[in-house]
Short mmCIF file of C-alpha atoms and ligand atoms in Angstrom, two decimals:
data_model
loop_
_atom_site.label_atom_id
_atom_site.label_comp_id
_atom_site.label_asym_id
_atom_site.label_seq_id
_atom_site.Cartn_x
_atom_site.Cartn_y
_atom_site.Cartn_z
CA MET A 57 -0.22 -0.42 -0.12
CA GLU A 58 2.91 2.46 0.82
CA GLU A 59 3.36 3.32 -2.61
CA LEU A 60 -0.45 4.95 -3.11
CA THR A 61 1.24 8.10 -0.91
CA ARG A 62 3.93 8.26 -3.89
CA LEU A 63 0.91 9.45 -6.63
CA THR A 64 0.04 12.72 -7.59
CA LEU A 65 -3.44 14.39 -7.42
CA HIS A 66 -3.89 13.61 -11.25
CA GLU A 67 -2.32 9.75 -10.88
CA ALA A 68 -4.59 9.51 -8.11
CA ARG A 69 -7.54 10.81 -9.87
CA ARG A 70 -7.01 8.67 -12.29
CA ARG A 71 -6.75 5.92 -10.44
CA LEU A 72 -10.07 6.42 -8.37
CA ASP A 73 -11.96 7.31 -11.40
CA ALA A 74 -10.79 3.81 -12.73
CA GLY A 75 -11.89 1.87 -10.07
CA GLU A 76 -8.33 0.78 -9.21
CA ILE A 77 -7.88 2.12 -6.11
CA THR A 78 -10.71 3.58 -3.17
CA SER A 79 -10.50 6.72 -1.43
CA VAL A 80 -10.26 4.65 1.31
CA GLN A 81 -7.38 2.70 0.68
CA LEU A 82 -5.52 6.59 -0.44
CA THR A 83 -6.60 7.95 3.12
CA GLU A 84 -5.61 4.80 5.07
CA ALA A 85 -2.27 4.92 3.03
CA PHE A 86 -1.75 8.89 3.91
CA LEU A 87 -2.52 8.82 7.91
CA LYS A 88 -0.17 5.53 7.71
CA ARG A 89 2.06 7.02 6.66
CA ILE A 90 1.88 9.81 8.96
CA LYS A 91 1.63 7.70 11.55
CA SER A 92 5.29 6.54 10.71
CA VAL A 93 7.63 9.54 9.99
CA ASP A 94 5.58 12.53 11.49
CA SER A 95 6.92 12.58 14.66
CA LYS A 96 10.12 13.13 13.02
CA LEU A 97 8.69 15.80 10.80
CA HIS A 98 6.15 17.61 13.00
CA ALA A 99 4.49 18.86 9.40
CA TYR A 100 1.09 18.11 11.17
CA LEU A 101 -0.36 19.57 14.35
CA THR A 102 -3.66 17.91 14.24
CA VAL A 103 -5.05 15.47 12.36
CA THR A 104 -8.47 14.63 11.36
CA ASN A 105 -8.16 10.49 10.80
CA ASP A 106 -11.75 10.04 11.83
CA LEU A 107 -13.25 13.19 9.17
CA ALA A 108 -10.78 11.68 6.47
CA LEU A 109 -12.18 8.52 6.93
CA GLU A 110 -15.71 10.29 6.83
CA GLN A 111 -14.90 12.02 4.09
CA ALA A 112 -13.36 9.03 2.00
CA HIS A 113 -16.59 6.52 2.52
CA ALA A 114 -18.45 9.39 1.29
CA ALA A 115 -16.45 9.67 -1.54
CA ASP A 116 -16.12 5.98 -2.49
CA ALA A 117 -19.82 5.65 -2.37
CA LYS A 118 -20.14 8.64 -5.01
CA LEU A 119 -17.43 6.86 -7.00
CA ARG A 120 -19.52 3.39 -7.46
CA GLN A 121 -22.92 5.44 -8.68
CA GLY A 122 -20.52 6.28 -11.09
CA GLN A 123 -20.65 10.27 -9.97
CA SER A 124 -16.86 11.19 -10.08
CA LYS A 125 -17.55 14.58 -11.52
CA GLN A 126 -16.30 16.56 -8.54
CA PRO A 127 -12.91 17.20 -9.54
CA MET A 128 -11.49 16.69 -6.08
CA LEU A 129 -13.96 13.40 -4.91
CA GLY A 130 -12.07 11.24 -2.58
CA LEU A 131 -8.39 13.03 -2.61
CA PRO A 132 -6.43 13.40 0.69
CA ILE A 133 -4.77 16.60 1.05
CA ALA A 134 -4.03 18.62 4.12
CA LEU A 135 -4.26 23.23 5.06
CA LYS A 136 -2.25 25.09 6.42
CA ASP A 137 -3.15 25.82 10.09
CA VAL A 138 -4.09 29.69 9.27
CA LEU A 139 -7.09 28.62 7.45
CA SER A 140 -10.47 28.76 8.93
CA THR A 141 -11.87 25.04 9.58
CA LYS A 142 -15.57 24.50 10.97
CA GLY A 143 -15.37 22.12 13.66
CA ILE A 144 -11.36 21.57 13.59
CA ARG A 145 -9.07 23.35 15.35
CA THR A 146 -7.29 26.36 13.97
CA THR A 147 -4.22 27.69 15.80
CA CYS A 148 -2.52 29.66 13.47
CA GLY A 149 1.24 28.52 14.96
CA SER A 150 -0.15 30.34 18.20
CA LYS A 151 -0.88 29.55 22.04
CA PHE A 152 -3.65 32.19 21.69
CA LEU A 153 -5.49 29.77 19.81
CA GLU A 154 -4.54 26.57 20.87
CA ASN A 155 -7.97 25.81 21.53
CA TYR A 156 -9.74 27.16 19.15
CA VAL A 157 -12.20 25.89 16.97
CA PRO A 158 -14.27 27.67 13.81
CA PRO A 159 -17.60 27.61 13.36
CA TRP A 160 -16.93 27.89 10.15
CA ASP A 161 -15.20 27.14 6.90
CA GLY A 162 -13.10 29.91 5.12
CA THR A 163 -14.04 29.74 1.02
CA ALA A 164 -11.04 28.14 -0.08
CA VAL A 165 -11.40 24.97 2.47
CA SER A 166 -15.39 25.19 1.43
CA ARG A 167 -14.98 24.48 -1.78
CA LEU A 168 -12.55 22.05 -1.52
CA ARG A 169 -15.19 20.17 0.59
CA LYS A 170 -18.01 20.55 -2.00
CA ALA A 171 -15.03 19.43 -4.59
CA GLY A 172 -15.17 16.05 -2.72
CA ALA A 173 -11.79 16.08 -1.05
CA VAL A 174 -10.56 14.40 1.99
CA PHE A 175 -9.08 16.33 4.93
CA LEU A 176 -5.84 14.87 6.51
CA GLY A 177 -5.32 17.58 9.03
CA LYS A 178 -4.04 21.22 9.85
CA THR A 179 -0.01 21.75 9.24
CA ASN A 180 2.23 23.77 11.05
CA THR A 181 3.32 27.03 10.64
CA ASP A 182 4.90 29.84 11.96
CA GLU A 183 2.76 32.08 14.33
CA PHE A 184 0.23 33.78 12.42
CA ALA A 185 2.43 32.98 9.77
CA MET A 186 5.44 35.47 10.14
CA GLY A 187 8.72 33.69 9.52
CA SER A 188 11.02 31.50 6.87
CA SER A 189 11.29 28.40 8.88
CA THR A 190 8.40 27.67 10.95
CA GLU A 191 10.82 28.07 14.21
CA ASN A 192 8.45 30.31 14.78
CA SER A 193 5.53 28.20 15.45
CA ALA A 194 4.17 27.93 19.48
CA TYR A 195 4.24 24.46 18.80
CA GLY A 196 7.90 23.67 17.16
CA PRO A 197 8.98 23.73 13.92
CA THR A 198 8.90 21.25 11.17
CA ARG A 199 11.71 19.58 9.86
CA ASN A 200 13.16 19.76 6.25
CA PRO A 201 12.57 15.61 4.85
CA TRP A 202 15.62 15.80 2.80
CA SER A 203 17.95 16.58 5.47
CA LEU A 204 15.82 16.47 9.33
CA GLU A 205 18.72 18.93 10.63
CA HIS A 206 17.52 21.53 8.23
CA VAL A 207 14.44 24.26 7.88
CA PRO A 208 11.66 23.52 5.88
CA GLY A 209 11.11 27.03 4.79
CA GLY A 210 8.08 29.09 5.91
CA SER A 211 5.77 29.97 6.60
CA SER A 212 3.79 27.19 5.14
CA GLY A 213 6.75 24.77 5.97
CA GLY A 214 4.35 22.30 7.57
CA SER A 215 2.13 21.58 4.33
CA ALA A 216 5.94 21.85 2.29
CA ALA A 217 7.01 19.23 4.05
CA ALA A 218 4.08 17.36 4.54
CA VAL A 219 3.51 17.14 0.34
CA ALA A 220 7.18 16.43 -0.29
CA ALA A 221 7.83 13.33 2.79
CA ASP A 222 4.54 12.16 0.73
CA GLU A 223 2.01 12.20 4.16
CA CYS A 224 -0.38 14.17 1.60
CA LEU A 225 -1.35 13.85 -2.28
CA ALA A 226 -1.14 18.11 -2.16
CA ALA A 227 -1.69 21.22 0.05
CA LEU A 228 -2.68 24.57 0.56
CA GLY A 229 -0.18 27.11 1.87
CA THR A 230 -0.20 31.33 2.19
CA ASP A 231 2.16 33.70 0.48
CA THR A 232 1.91 36.88 1.63
CA GLY A 233 5.97 37.44 1.19
CA GLY A 234 7.04 34.03 0.09
CA SER A 235 5.07 31.59 2.64
CA VAL A 236 4.28 28.76 -0.44
CA ARG A 237 7.25 29.55 -3.01
CA GLN A 238 10.43 29.49 -0.02
CA PRO A 239 8.93 26.55 1.44
CA ALA A 240 8.57 24.94 -1.83
CA SER A 241 11.82 25.59 -3.33
CA PHE A 242 13.51 24.37 0.12
CA THR A 243 11.39 21.17 -0.09
CA GLY A 244 11.96 20.68 -3.75
CA ILE A 245 8.41 20.75 -4.89
CA VAL A 246 6.22 23.41 -6.95
CA GLY A 247 4.59 25.90 -5.38
CA LEU A 248 2.06 28.77 -6.85
CA LYS A 249 1.24 32.36 -5.78
CA PRO A 250 -1.33 33.24 -7.37
CA THR A 251 -2.78 36.82 -8.79
CA TYR A 252 -3.48 39.02 -5.62
CA GLY A 253 -7.52 38.36 -6.07
CA LEU A 254 -8.40 35.13 -7.72
CA VAL A 255 -8.24 33.22 -4.39
CA SER A 256 -10.37 34.44 -1.83
CA ARG A 257 -9.35 35.65 1.62
CA TYR A 258 -12.30 34.34 3.13
CA GLY A 259 -11.44 32.52 5.93
CA LEU A 260 -7.95 33.23 5.94
CA VAL A 261 -6.81 34.56 9.09
CA ALA A 262 -5.40 37.79 8.46
CA PHE A 263 -2.05 38.91 8.49
CA ALA A 264 -1.50 41.33 6.06
CA SER A 265 -4.32 41.85 4.43
CA SER A 266 -3.41 43.38 1.14
CA LEU A 267 -0.58 41.10 0.50
CA ASP A 268 -2.18 37.76 1.31
CA GLN A 269 -2.70 35.00 -0.95
CA ILE A 270 -3.51 31.59 -0.48
CA GLY A 271 -1.73 28.55 -2.88
CA PRO A 272 -1.54 25.13 -3.56
CA LEU A 273 1.94 23.41 -2.77
CA THR A 274 1.95 20.36 -4.90
CA LYS A 275 4.19 17.65 -6.59
CA ASP A 276 3.94 18.92 -10.04
CA VAL A 277 2.48 21.15 -11.78
CA GLN A 278 -0.28 19.43 -13.20
CA ASP A 279 -1.47 19.52 -9.70
CA ALA A 280 -1.42 23.05 -8.94
CA ALA A 281 -3.10 23.81 -11.72
CA LEU A 282 -5.98 21.26 -10.94
CA LEU A 283 -6.04 22.49 -6.71
CA LEU A 284 -5.90 26.17 -8.37
CA ASP A 285 -9.09 25.38 -10.40
CA ALA A 286 -11.13 24.06 -6.88
CA ILE A 287 -9.80 26.72 -5.14
CA ALA A 288 -9.88 30.36 -7.66
CA GLY A 289 -13.05 32.86 -8.73
CA HIS A 290 -14.57 35.27 -7.41
CA ASP A 291 -16.19 35.01 -3.75
CA PRO A 292 -18.66 37.85 -2.72
CA ARG A 293 -17.73 37.20 0.55
CA ASP A 294 -13.69 39.29 -0.13
CA SER A 295 -14.46 42.97 -1.11
CA THR A 296 -10.52 42.36 -2.28
CA SER A 297 -11.90 38.99 -4.38
CA ALA A 298 -11.60 40.01 -8.06
CA PRO A 299 -14.95 39.99 -10.02
CA ARG A 300 -14.07 37.86 -13.14
CA ILE A 301 -14.34 34.11 -14.36
CA ALA A 302 -11.23 32.36 -13.88
CA PRO A 303 -10.05 29.86 -16.51
CA THR A 304 -10.27 26.59 -16.11
CA PHE A 305 -6.32 25.99 -15.75
CA ALA A 306 -5.54 22.39 -15.30
CA ALA A 307 -7.42 22.00 -19.02
CA SER A 308 -5.47 24.27 -20.74
CA LEU A 309 -2.55 23.35 -19.34
CA GLU A 310 -1.18 21.13 -22.59
CA GLU A 311 -2.33 24.19 -24.53
CA ASN A 312 -0.33 26.65 -23.18
CA ALA A 313 2.75 24.14 -22.78
CA ARG A 314 4.90 26.44 -24.99
CA VAL A 315 7.81 28.54 -24.13
CA GLU A 316 9.00 28.55 -28.06
CA GLY A 317 9.02 31.96 -28.65
CA LEU A 318 8.54 33.31 -25.26
CA ARG A 319 10.34 35.93 -23.83
CA LEU A 320 11.92 35.90 -20.70
CA GLY A 321 13.41 38.21 -18.30
CA VAL A 322 16.45 37.82 -15.72
CA PRO A 323 16.21 40.91 -13.71
CA THR A 324 20.55 41.88 -13.14
CA GLU A 325 19.69 43.26 -9.50
CA TRP A 326 18.55 39.49 -8.47
CA MET A 327 21.96 36.67 -10.21
CA SER A 328 24.54 38.54 -8.90
CA GLU A 329 25.47 39.64 -5.04
CA GLY A 330 24.44 37.31 -1.88
CA LEU A 331 23.02 34.61 -4.17
CA HIS A 332 24.43 31.13 -3.33
CA PRO A 333 26.85 29.90 -6.11
CA GLU A 334 25.23 26.56 -6.05
CA VAL A 335 21.70 27.98 -7.04
CA ALA A 336 23.21 30.75 -9.28
CA ARG A 337 24.55 27.80 -11.24
CA SER A 338 21.19 25.65 -11.20
CA VAL A 339 18.96 28.89 -12.32
CA GLN A 340 21.65 29.89 -14.84
CA ALA A 341 21.28 26.11 -15.94
CA ALA A 342 17.61 25.75 -15.75
CA ILE A 343 17.29 29.52 -18.01
CA GLN A 344 19.57 27.69 -20.86
CA LYS A 345 16.87 24.80 -20.33
CA PHE A 346 14.61 27.54 -21.56
CA GLU A 347 16.29 29.06 -24.16
CA GLY A 348 17.00 25.50 -25.77
CA LEU A 349 12.98 25.21 -25.62
CA GLY A 350 12.73 28.35 -27.73
CA ALA A 351 12.49 31.30 -25.41
CA THR A 352 14.80 34.61 -25.84
CA VAL A 353 16.10 35.71 -22.98
CA ARG A 354 17.24 39.07 -21.87
CA GLU A 355 18.95 41.11 -18.29
CA ILE A 356 15.81 43.52 -17.09
CA ALA A 357 16.72 46.27 -14.28
CA LEU A 358 14.75 45.69 -11.49
CA PRO A 359 16.08 48.77 -9.06
CA MET A 360 13.17 49.61 -7.14
CA SER A 361 13.06 46.01 -5.99
CA ARG A 362 16.10 46.14 -3.80
CA TYR A 363 13.72 48.61 -1.28
CA ALA A 364 10.99 45.93 -1.13
CA ILE A 365 12.22 44.39 1.91
CA PRO A 366 12.50 47.46 4.01
CA ILE A 367 9.18 48.80 2.09
CA TYR A 368 7.29 45.31 3.00
CA TYR A 369 8.14 45.31 6.81
CA ILE A 370 6.37 48.93 7.35
CA LEU A 371 3.24 47.68 5.19
CA ALA A 372 2.99 44.00 6.61
CA PRO A 373 3.53 44.51 10.02
CA ALA A 374 1.57 47.74 9.76
CA GLU A 375 -1.61 45.63 8.59
CA ALA A 376 -0.48 43.27 11.12
CA SER A 377 -1.19 45.25 13.74
CA ALA A 378 -4.03 45.93 12.92
CA ASN A 379 -5.53 42.74 11.66
CA LEU A 380 -3.90 41.41 15.35
CA ALA A 381 -5.92 43.24 17.79
CA ARG A 382 -8.85 41.02 17.66
CA TYR A 383 -7.13 38.49 20.07
CA ASP A 384 -7.63 39.92 23.15
CA GLY A 385 -8.91 37.22 25.38
CA VAL A 386 -11.55 38.82 25.22
CA ARG A 387 -12.90 38.18 21.39
CA TYR A 388 -10.78 35.35 20.82
CA GLY A 389 -8.56 33.25 22.23
CA LEU A 390 -6.12 33.16 25.63
CA ARG A 391 -7.31 34.41 29.09
CA VAL A 392 -4.96 34.06 31.29
CA GLY A 393 -6.76 35.47 34.18
CA GLY A 394 -5.11 38.11 37.62
CA ALA A 395 -6.12 41.10 36.52
CA ASP A 396 -7.65 43.42 37.95
CA GLU A 397 -9.23 45.71 35.64
CA ILE A 398 -9.32 45.53 31.67
CA PHE A 399 -6.33 46.95 30.04
CA GLU A 400 -4.53 45.10 32.64
CA MET A 401 -5.77 41.97 31.92
CA LEU A 402 -5.67 42.65 27.52
CA ALA A 403 -1.99 43.40 28.30
CA ARG A 404 -1.81 40.09 30.18
CA ASN A 405 -3.51 38.13 27.69
CA ARG A 406 -1.59 39.32 25.24
CA GLU A 407 2.07 39.06 26.92
CA ALA A 408 1.11 35.42 27.27
CA GLY A 409 -0.53 34.36 23.77
CA PHE A 410 1.99 35.93 21.58
CA GLY A 411 5.53 34.97 20.76
CA PRO A 412 8.66 37.13 20.45
CA GLU A 413 8.05 37.65 16.31
CA VAL A 414 4.56 38.54 16.87
CA LYS A 415 5.00 41.23 19.36
CA ARG A 416 8.18 42.76 17.35
CA ARG A 417 5.82 42.48 14.32
CA ILE A 418 2.75 44.48 16.29
CA MET A 419 5.42 47.23 17.66
CA LEU A 420 6.74 47.61 14.34
CA GLY A 421 3.07 48.32 12.27
CA THR A 422 1.92 50.40 14.97
CA TYR A 423 5.52 52.81 15.70
CA ALA A 424 4.43 52.95 11.87
CA LEU A 425 1.19 53.43 12.13
CA SER A 426 1.60 56.55 15.22
CA ALA A 427 0.58 60.24 15.11
CA GLY A 428 4.06 61.93 13.55
CA TYR A 429 5.56 59.20 12.10
CA GLN A 430 2.71 57.71 9.70
CA ASP A 431 3.96 60.38 6.92
CA ALA A 432 6.99 59.42 7.15
CA TYR A 433 7.08 55.57 7.11
CA TYR A 434 3.55 54.29 6.31
CA LYS A 435 3.04 56.68 3.25
CA LYS A 436 5.99 57.06 1.86
CA ALA A 437 6.13 52.86 1.44
CA GLN A 438 2.97 52.99 0.35
CA SER A 439 4.40 55.14 -2.53
CA ALA A 440 7.55 53.20 -3.30
CA ARG A 441 5.09 50.04 -3.20
CA THR A 442 3.35 51.55 -5.82
CA LEU A 443 6.54 52.82 -7.96
CA LEU A 444 7.94 49.28 -7.78
CA LYS A 445 4.58 47.55 -9.38
CA GLU A 446 5.06 50.16 -12.12
CA GLU A 447 9.01 49.18 -12.12
CA PHE A 448 7.67 45.19 -13.21
CA ASP A 449 4.55 46.97 -14.95
CA ARG A 450 7.52 48.35 -17.75
CA ALA A 451 9.65 45.54 -17.31
CA PHE A 452 5.88 43.14 -19.01
CA GLU A 453 6.50 45.20 -21.85
CA GLN A 454 9.56 44.10 -22.88
CA VAL A 455 9.38 39.90 -21.29
CA ASP A 456 6.40 38.19 -21.03
CA LEU A 457 7.48 35.87 -17.96
CA ILE A 458 10.92 37.26 -15.39
CA ILE A 459 12.75 34.61 -14.66
CA GLY A 460 15.54 33.69 -11.44
CA PRO A 461 15.53 32.31 -7.85
CA THR A 462 13.62 31.47 -5.61
CA ALA A 463 15.26 32.03 -2.73
CA PRO A 464 18.81 33.33 -2.09
CA SER A 465 20.41 29.54 -1.08
CA PRO A 466 19.06 26.31 -0.01
CA ALA A 467 17.81 25.58 3.08
CA PHE A 468 18.88 26.93 5.96
CA ARG A 469 19.73 25.18 9.70
CA LEU A 470 17.51 25.01 12.35
CA GLY A 471 18.50 27.65 15.02
CA GLU A 472 21.06 29.34 12.16
CA HIS A 473 19.05 32.65 12.10
CA ALA A 474 17.70 32.26 15.31
CA ASN A 475 19.24 35.68 16.78
CA ASP A 476 19.30 37.52 13.76
CA PRO A 477 15.45 38.72 12.67
CA LEU A 478 17.00 40.31 9.70
CA ALA A 479 18.88 37.52 7.82
CA MET A 480 15.57 35.47 8.55
CA TYR A 481 14.01 38.60 6.53
CA LEU A 482 16.19 38.02 3.78
CA GLU A 483 15.18 35.16 2.66
CA ASP A 484 12.09 36.55 0.88
CA ILE A 485 14.00 38.38 -1.34
CA TYR A 486 13.27 37.55 -4.72
CA THR A 487 9.79 36.77 -3.13
CA ILE A 488 8.12 39.81 -1.19
CA PRO A 489 8.56 42.30 -4.69
CA VAL A 490 5.78 39.76 -6.36
CA ASN A 491 3.61 40.35 -2.99
CA LEU A 492 4.16 43.96 -3.26
CA ALA A 493 3.08 43.82 -6.94
CA GLY A 494 0.24 41.88 -6.36
CA LEU A 495 1.42 39.36 -9.31
CA PRO A 496 1.02 35.45 -9.85
CA ALA A 497 4.27 33.40 -9.41
CA ILE A 498 5.31 29.40 -9.09
CA SER A 499 8.61 28.04 -7.42
CA LEU A 500 9.82 24.77 -9.47
CA PRO A 501 12.45 22.34 -8.41
CA CYS A 502 15.89 23.04 -10.52
CA GLY A 503 18.66 21.16 -8.71
CA PHE A 504 20.68 20.24 -6.17
CA ALA A 505 23.05 21.78 -3.86
CA GLY A 506 24.25 18.71 -2.18
CA GLU A 507 21.26 17.11 -0.93
CA LEU A 508 19.12 20.35 -0.72
CA PRO A 509 16.49 21.23 -3.09
CA ILE A 510 16.90 24.51 -5.54
CA GLY A 511 14.22 26.39 -6.71
CA LEU A 512 13.17 28.37 -9.88
CA GLN A 513 10.49 31.68 -9.79
CA LEU A 514 8.86 32.33 -13.24
CA ILE A 515 6.76 35.52 -12.67
CA ALA A 516 3.84 36.52 -14.77
CA PRO A 517 1.81 39.84 -15.18
CA ALA A 518 -0.99 39.89 -13.38
CA TRP A 519 -3.96 37.09 -14.29
CA GLN A 520 -1.50 35.26 -16.36
CA GLU A 521 -1.37 31.90 -14.73
CA GLU A 522 -1.99 29.85 -17.87
CA ARG A 523 1.28 31.27 -19.17
CA LEU A 524 2.82 30.96 -16.52
CA LEU A 525 1.91 27.77 -15.95
CA GLY A 526 2.27 26.73 -19.21
CA ALA A 527 5.98 27.58 -19.06
CA ALA A 528 6.07 25.99 -15.97
CA TYR A 529 4.76 23.02 -17.14
CA ARG A 530 7.31 22.93 -20.35
CA TYR A 531 10.33 23.30 -18.49
CA GLU A 532 9.35 20.27 -16.19
CA GLN A 533 8.04 17.62 -19.02
CA ALA A 534 11.71 19.03 -20.10
CA THR A 535 13.50 17.79 -16.27
CA GLU A 536 13.45 15.36 -13.66
CA TRP A 537 13.96 17.40 -10.71
CA HIS A 538 9.91 16.94 -9.85
CA LYS A 539 11.09 13.49 -9.92
CA GLN A 540 13.47 13.35 -6.84
CA ARG A 541 12.48 11.75 -3.21
CA PRO A 542 14.05 12.43 -0.16
CA LYS A 543 16.20 9.61 0.47
CA TRP A 544 15.08 8.84 4.23
CA VAL A 545 11.42 9.32 3.34
CA SER A 546 10.92 7.13 0.39
CA ALA A 547 14.14 4.31 2.12
CA PRO A 548 11.71 1.01 2.65
CA GLU A 549 9.87 0.88 6.16
CA ARG A 550 10.43 -1.28 8.93
N1 LIG B 270 8.93 35.52 5.57
C1 LIG B 270 7.64 36.83 5.36
C2 LIG B 270 7.74 37.32 7.00
O1 LIG B 270 7.98 36.70 7.57
C3 LIG B 270 6.86 35.85 4.76
C4 LIG B 270 6.00 35.23 5.26
C5 LIG B 270 4.32 35.30 4.51
O2 LIG B 270 4.91 34.91 3.05
N2 LIG B 270 3.70 34.69 5.20
O3 LIG B 270 6.48 37.74 6.89
#
């Protein structure tokens, strides 16, 4: 049964539809897999055994009746623990929400439920998605399946590790500054951050509302398209959800799988200083591969992108400081007691419930928004964000896609950035500009530095997911990187 966990979403779909396997078999294989490997990896915060089996039985009943029209019917997946799930504990990696069980599903989750998916559980995350390693989770870090000494990236590190270690077919993560793409790059899988507004944020616990997007973490590009199909599209419950009809990404993948004649831009600034030599080498090789497939490549300039991290660390904490005001122990979450009056009580709850990184962000954001500093910091960062976006607009007058690294280095060691938040912030140097400009981007496996995977990033103009997925799919078909598996988890079990 073990090899069932190696399947992709699309392979499992085919085998379920052909009656070769059942959803219960598939689900049981994953639950067994989680039991045998997750004590080492800690990808999951909550495993929903009973729910998964119940959903799998229901799916099998429908499959037997030949009602297999629901695209996700019977497919076991995992959800990052910042996604609101009805009746399933949703902690956001925070002590504050240790016992919080939401009374409702977010839109992406309810769409997956309606599409027949099986929920295996909720995955580990940096507290409120603030981080790049999962080390900021109040429940302890996740480990990288390729090397247990290394982080899986973050903040969607639990989802990424679960996919890479075959603990689910695919997973959802969220990306505010790189949290889907960077963990995908660190764990050798595919991670897609959609255009801002393509996927509803309703029921995604807010970190920085103008940047947050939900995205798929999958074993290949076809799976990313399938999962995006299931969650994309307008939602009246999210005022920032775009009122447009989402294309069907999986169905148009073959037809868009063209690189011939595509104009690719390589940002000069991203391929120079600060890039790990093995990452530079693998990304160069990938660029040549694209040229070999018929793309034309030119250098482009994105000089504003060097301000992306300072812009982000004003705007994201500013938004976070407002969004996290609701965690006070009255409306939500932890109440520690022992206080004589209201302000003391709120302060005590927040002191006990939040970890150091969340407190740091709230202080940064509150400061940037305070009277007298708002113009100097918040408004200036907003203006700079607009300039950065315009720079991308100009670049896309000359090229169809931008290509470069996802992260400046392969996975780092646990604890390596523990006392240096700025070094941790720099991990997102190539991913944050994309969120600030609201663009879609994908990370694909493109090589290794020793045993650790390396990710290639492709960025498209807004709403050009079809072009993005098509080019990614073509590259994937011409390479073998996505077929590599971590040795430790592929070793036969005793
Ligand atoms: N690492 C970035 C941060 O800490 C981005 C996180 C994210 O995308 N959720 O804010």
